[in-house]
PDB file of C-alpha atoms in Angstrom:
ATOM      1  CA  MET A 404       0.000   0.000   0.000  1.00 63.00           C
ATOM      2  CA  ARG A 405       2.842   2.391   0.868  1.00 63.00           C
ATOM      3  CA  LEU A 406       4.430   1.672  -2.479  1.00 61.00           C
ATOM      4  CA  ILE A 407       1.238   2.649  -4.328  1.00 64.00           C
ATOM      5  CA  ILE A 408       0.953   5.900  -2.341  1.00 63.00           C
ATOM      6  CA  ARG A 409       4.600   6.770  -3.028  1.00 61.00           C
ATOM      7  CA  LEU A 410       4.225   6.045  -6.742  1.00 58.00           C
ATOM      8  CA  THR A 411       1.057   8.164  -6.857  1.00 64.00           C
ATOM      9  CA  VAL A 412       2.785  11.103  -5.124  1.00 56.00           C
ATOM     10  CA  ILE A 413       5.793  10.832  -7.465  1.00 65.00           C
ATOM     11  CA  ALA A 414       3.517  10.695 -10.536  1.00 59.00           C
ATOM     12  CA  ILE A 415       1.596  13.769  -9.370  1.00 62.00           C
ATOM     13  CA  MET A 416       4.853  15.672  -8.803  1.00 58.00           C
ATOM     14  CA  VAL A 417       6.262  14.715 -12.203  1.00 54.00           C
ATOM     15  CA  PHE A 418       3.115  15.639 -14.157  1.00 56.00           C
ATOM     16  CA  SER A 419       2.568  18.893 -12.251  1.00 55.00           C
ATOM     17  CA  CYS A 420       6.076  20.131 -13.149  1.00 53.00           C
ATOM     18  CA  LYS A 421       5.417  20.402 -16.878  1.00 52.00           C
ATOM     19  CA  ASN A 422       7.346  22.879 -19.012  1.00 49.00           C
ATOM     20  CA  ASP A 423       6.203  26.371 -18.033  1.00 48.00           C
ATOM     21  CA  ASN A 424       5.968  28.846 -20.936  1.00 48.00           C
ATOM     22  CA  LYS A 425       5.952  31.996 -18.814  1.00 46.00           C
ATOM     23  CA  PRO A 426       8.341  34.787 -19.831  1.00 45.00           C
ATOM     24  CA  VAL A 427      11.677  34.638 -18.093  1.00 43.00           C
ATOM     25  CA  ASN A 428      12.498  38.335 -18.137  1.00 45.00           C
ATOM     26  CA  THR A 429       9.456  40.461 -17.306  1.00 42.00           C
ATOM     27  CA  VAL A 430      11.482  43.699 -17.193  1.00 41.00           C
ATOM     28  CA  LYS A 431      12.210  43.526 -20.936  1.00 48.00           C
ATOM     29  CA  GLU A 432       8.563  42.700 -21.570  1.00 51.00           C
ATOM     30  CA  GLU A 433       7.489  45.810 -19.606  1.00 47.00           C
ATOM     31  CA  LYS A 434       9.705  48.042 -21.764  1.00 46.00           C
ATOM     32  CA  ALA A 435       8.385  46.455 -24.949  1.00 58.00           C
ATOM     33  CA  LYS A 436       4.792  47.423 -24.147  1.00 89.00           C
ATOM     34  CA  LEU A 437       3.227  50.073 -26.319  1.00 94.00           C
ATOM     35  CA  LYS A 438       1.163  52.981 -24.993  1.00 96.00           C
ATOM     36  CA  LYS A 439      -1.339  55.121 -26.902  1.00 97.00           C
ATOM     37  CA  VAL A 440      -0.746  58.791 -26.051  1.00 97.00           C
ATOM     38  CA  HIS A 441      -2.731  60.776 -28.626  1.00 98.00           C
ATOM     39  CA  SER A 442      -5.097  60.608 -31.605  1.00 98.00           C
ATOM     40  CA  LEU A 443      -4.497  62.831 -34.621  1.00 98.00           C
ATOM     41  CA  ILE A 444      -7.345  64.334 -36.678  1.00 98.00           C
ATOM     42  CA  ASP A 445      -7.260  66.581 -39.742  1.00 96.00           C
ATOM     43  CA  ALA A 446      -9.029  69.917 -40.348  1.00 95.00           C
ATOM     44  CA  ASN A 447     -12.176  68.066 -41.490  1.00 95.00           C
ATOM     45  CA  ASP A 448     -12.297  66.001 -38.274  1.00 96.00           C
ATOM     46  CA  LYS A 449     -11.176  62.930 -40.208  1.00 96.00           C
ATOM     47  CA  ARG A 450      -9.036  60.526 -38.207  1.00 97.00           C
ATOM     48  CA  ILE A 451      -5.353  60.538 -39.218  1.00 98.00           C
ATOM     49  CA  GLY A 452      -4.104  57.926 -36.760  1.00 98.00           C
ATOM     50  CA  ASP A 453      -3.123  57.092 -33.200  1.00 98.00           C
ATOM     51  CA  VAL A 454       0.241  58.072 -31.705  1.00 98.00           C
ATOM     52  CA  ILE A 455       1.759  55.142 -29.838  1.00 98.00           C
ATOM     53  CA  ILE A 456       5.035  55.124 -27.924  1.00 98.00           C
ATOM     54  CA  GLY A 457       7.181  52.186 -26.877  1.00 96.00           C
ATOM     55  CA  ASN A 458      10.568  51.070 -25.593  1.00 94.00           C
ATOM     56  CA  MET A 459      10.053  53.217 -22.504  1.00 95.00           C
ATOM     57  CA  VAL A 460      13.182  54.485 -20.753  1.00 93.00           C
ATOM     58  CA  ASN A 461      11.161  55.877 -17.831  1.00 93.00           C
ATOM     59  CA  ASP A 462       7.736  57.492 -17.317  1.00 91.00           C
ATOM     60  CA  THR A 463       8.354  60.254 -19.879  1.00 92.00           C
ATOM     61  CA  LEU A 464      11.228  59.133 -22.129  1.00 94.00           C
ATOM     62  CA  PHE A 465      10.739  56.649 -24.951  1.00 95.00           C
ATOM     63  CA  LYS A 466      12.794  55.401 -27.904  1.00 95.00           C
ATOM     64  CA  GLU A 467      10.066  54.320 -30.337  1.00 97.00           C
ATOM     65  CA  LEU A 468       7.037  56.111 -31.768  1.00 98.00           C
ATOM     66  CA  TYR A 469       4.415  54.821 -34.165  1.00 98.00           C
ATOM     67  CA  ILE A 470       1.489  56.563 -35.826  1.00 98.00           C
ATOM     68  CA  ILE A 471      -0.982  53.877 -36.773  1.00 98.00           C
ATOM     69  CA  LYS A 472      -4.162  54.063 -38.832  1.00 96.00           C
ATOM     70  CA  ASP A 473      -6.316  50.971 -39.363  1.00 94.00           C
ATOM     71  CA  ASN A 474      -3.436  48.582 -38.510  1.00 92.00           C
ATOM     72  CA  ASP A 475      -1.102  50.361 -40.966  1.00 95.00           C
ATOM     73  CA  THR A 476       1.954  52.219 -39.707  1.00 96.00           C
ATOM     74  CA  ILE A 477       1.931  55.619 -41.406  1.00 97.00           C
ATOM     75  CA  TYR A 478       4.944  56.938 -39.452  1.00 98.00           C
ATOM     76  CA  GLN A 479       7.522  55.409 -37.159  1.00 98.00           C
ATOM     77  CA  ILE A 480      10.636  56.293 -35.225  1.00 97.00           C
ATOM     78  CA  LYS A 481      12.764  53.263 -34.437  1.00 96.00           C
ATOM     79  CA  ASP A 482      16.497  52.513 -34.381  1.00 90.00           C
ATOM     80  CA  ARG A 483      17.460  56.145 -35.166  1.00 86.00           C
ATOM     81  CA  LEU A 484      15.345  56.178 -38.347  1.00 95.00           C
ATOM     82  CA  PHE A 485      12.249  58.283 -38.941  1.00 97.00           C
ATOM     83  CA  LYS A 486      10.114  56.566 -41.607  1.00 98.00           C
ATOM     84  CA  ASN A 487       6.878  57.393 -43.374  1.00 97.00           C
ATOM     85  CA  LYS A 488       5.033  55.435 -46.052  1.00 94.00           C
ATOM     86  CA  GLU A 489       7.488  56.705 -48.705  1.00 96.00           C
ATOM     87  CA  GLY A 490      10.571  55.448 -46.853  1.00 96.00           C
ATOM     88  CA  ILE A 491      13.226  57.059 -44.655  1.00 96.00           C
ATOM     89  CA  ASP A 492      12.208  60.600 -43.719  1.00 96.00           C
ATOM     90  CA  PHE A 493      15.105  61.457 -41.393  1.00 94.00           C
ATOM     91  CA  GLU A 494      17.984  59.892 -39.473  1.00 91.00           C
ATOM     92  CA  ILE A 495      19.420  61.024 -36.138  1.00 88.00           C
ATOM     93  CA  TYR A 496      22.842  60.752 -34.576  1.00 82.00           C
ATOM     94  CA  THR A 497      22.449  58.332 -31.684  1.00 79.00           C
ATOM     95  CA  ASP A 498      25.709  58.397 -29.709  1.00 84.00           C
ATOM     96  CA  GLY A 499      24.637  59.026 -26.135  1.00 88.00           C
ATOM     97  CA  PHE A 500      20.956  59.175 -27.107  1.00 90.00           C
ATOM     98  CA  SER A 501      18.712  58.858 -24.038  1.00 91.00           C
ATOM     99  CA  GLY A 502      15.228  59.094 -25.542  1.00 93.00           C
ATOM    100  CA  PHE A 503      12.411  61.272 -26.822  1.00 94.00           C
ATOM    101  CA  TYR A 504       9.763  63.080 -24.810  1.00 96.00           C
ATOM    102  CA  ILE A 505       6.506  64.728 -25.874  1.00 97.00           C
ATOM    103  CA  VAL A 506       6.621  68.534 -25.930  1.00 97.00           C
ATOM    104  CA  HIS A 507       3.214  69.264 -27.480  1.00 98.00           C
ATOM    105  CA  LYS A 508       0.240  67.359 -28.903  1.00 98.00           C
ATOM    106  CA  ALA A 509      -1.973  69.129 -31.460  1.00 98.00           C
ATOM    107  CA  SER A 510      -4.798  67.917 -33.671  1.00 98.00           C
ATOM    108  CA  ASP A 511      -2.660  67.144 -36.746  1.00 98.00           C
ATOM    109  CA  TYR A 512       0.924  67.222 -35.479  1.00 98.00           C
ATOM    110  CA  ILE A 513       3.067  66.249 -32.522  1.00 98.00           C
ATOM    111  CA  VAL A 514       6.233  67.907 -31.205  1.00 98.00           C
ATOM    112  CA  LEU A 515       9.009  65.837 -29.657  1.00 96.00           C
ATOM    113  CA  GLY A 516      12.191  66.695 -27.841  1.00 94.00           C
ATOM    114  CA  GLY A 517      15.233  64.478 -27.576  1.00 92.00           C
ATOM    115  CA  THR A 518      17.775  64.039 -24.811  1.00 90.00           C
ATOM    116  CA  PHE A 519      21.369  62.920 -24.985  1.00 88.00           C
ATOM    117  CA  ASN A 520      23.955  61.986 -22.356  1.00 87.00           C
ATOM    118  CA  ARG A 521      21.351  61.131 -19.704  1.00 79.00           C
ATOM    119  CA  GLY A 522      19.517  64.414 -20.078  1.00 76.00           C
ATOM    120  CA  ARG A 523      22.519  66.736 -19.957  1.00 76.00           C
ATOM    121  CA  ASP A 524      22.083  67.639 -23.638  1.00 78.00           C
ATOM    122  CA  ILE A 525      18.745  68.409 -25.267  1.00 82.00           C
ATOM    123  CA  SER A 526      17.965  68.483 -28.990  1.00 83.00           C
ATOM    124  CA  ASP A 527      15.902  71.045 -30.866  1.00 89.00           C
ATOM    125  CA  ASN A 528      12.206  70.241 -31.051  1.00 93.00           C
ATOM    126  CA  LEU A 529      11.100  67.839 -33.770  1.00 95.00           C
ATOM    127  CA  THR A 530       7.671  68.445 -35.320  1.00 97.00           C
ATOM    128  CA  ILE A 531       5.995  65.553 -37.090  1.00 98.00           C
ATOM    129  CA  GLU A 532       2.972  66.796 -38.992  1.00 97.00           C
ATOM    130  CA  TRP A 533       0.288  65.752 -41.443  1.00 97.00           C
ATOM    131  CA  ASN A 534       0.344  66.817 -45.083  1.00 96.00           C
ATOM    132  CA  PRO A 535      -3.287  66.520 -46.243  1.00 96.00           C
ATOM    133  CA  ARG A 536      -2.468  66.911 -49.957  1.00 95.00           C
ATOM    134  CA  GLN A 537      -0.076  63.976 -49.960  1.00 95.00           C
ATOM    135  CA  GLU A 538      -1.828  62.160 -47.088  1.00 94.00           C
ATOM    136  CA  LEU A 539       1.580  61.772 -45.488  1.00 96.00           C
ATOM    137  CA  MET A 540       3.159  62.310 -42.069  1.00 98.00           C
ATOM    138  CA  TYR A 541       6.584  63.941 -42.263  1.00 97.00           C
ATOM    139  CA  LEU A 542       9.223  65.684 -40.148  1.00 97.00           C
ATOM    140  CA  LEU A 543       8.982  69.454 -40.577  1.00 95.00           C
ATOM    141  CA  ARG A 544      12.300  70.949 -41.682  1.00 90.00           C
ATOM    142  CA  LEU A 545      12.884  74.659 -41.447  1.00 81.00           C
ATOM    143  CA  PRO A 546      15.104  76.416 -44.011  1.00 72.00           C
TER     144      PRO A 546
END
């Protein structure tokens, strides 16, 4: 009888310790989460897309930005490249880059700031706006 009880306990222990598919590193998973921060609309109240940030450095700094409309990415900032639906829009120098932060949210554009060297250096503001004629998001460049 004792042998049967022992074998039953061992069988229960073996079958209850199946391969667990839980993530090993939850900190990386937290940073990978995306967060919607704004919705863009044009002058005719037509939806342009949602502004989503990711790869969070802290509560305000992030390294990725996406503008998404109907599951299509119409603008993105990732791995130092700014891209729209036509291709690469802009490229930044990333040595010592700490992250972006939101300066201003308007109906059809968003203004970002960038920090370098852990916040000791700050970039000029970057305005990403909607061009209704081309139906294109782009980085505003001043002459």
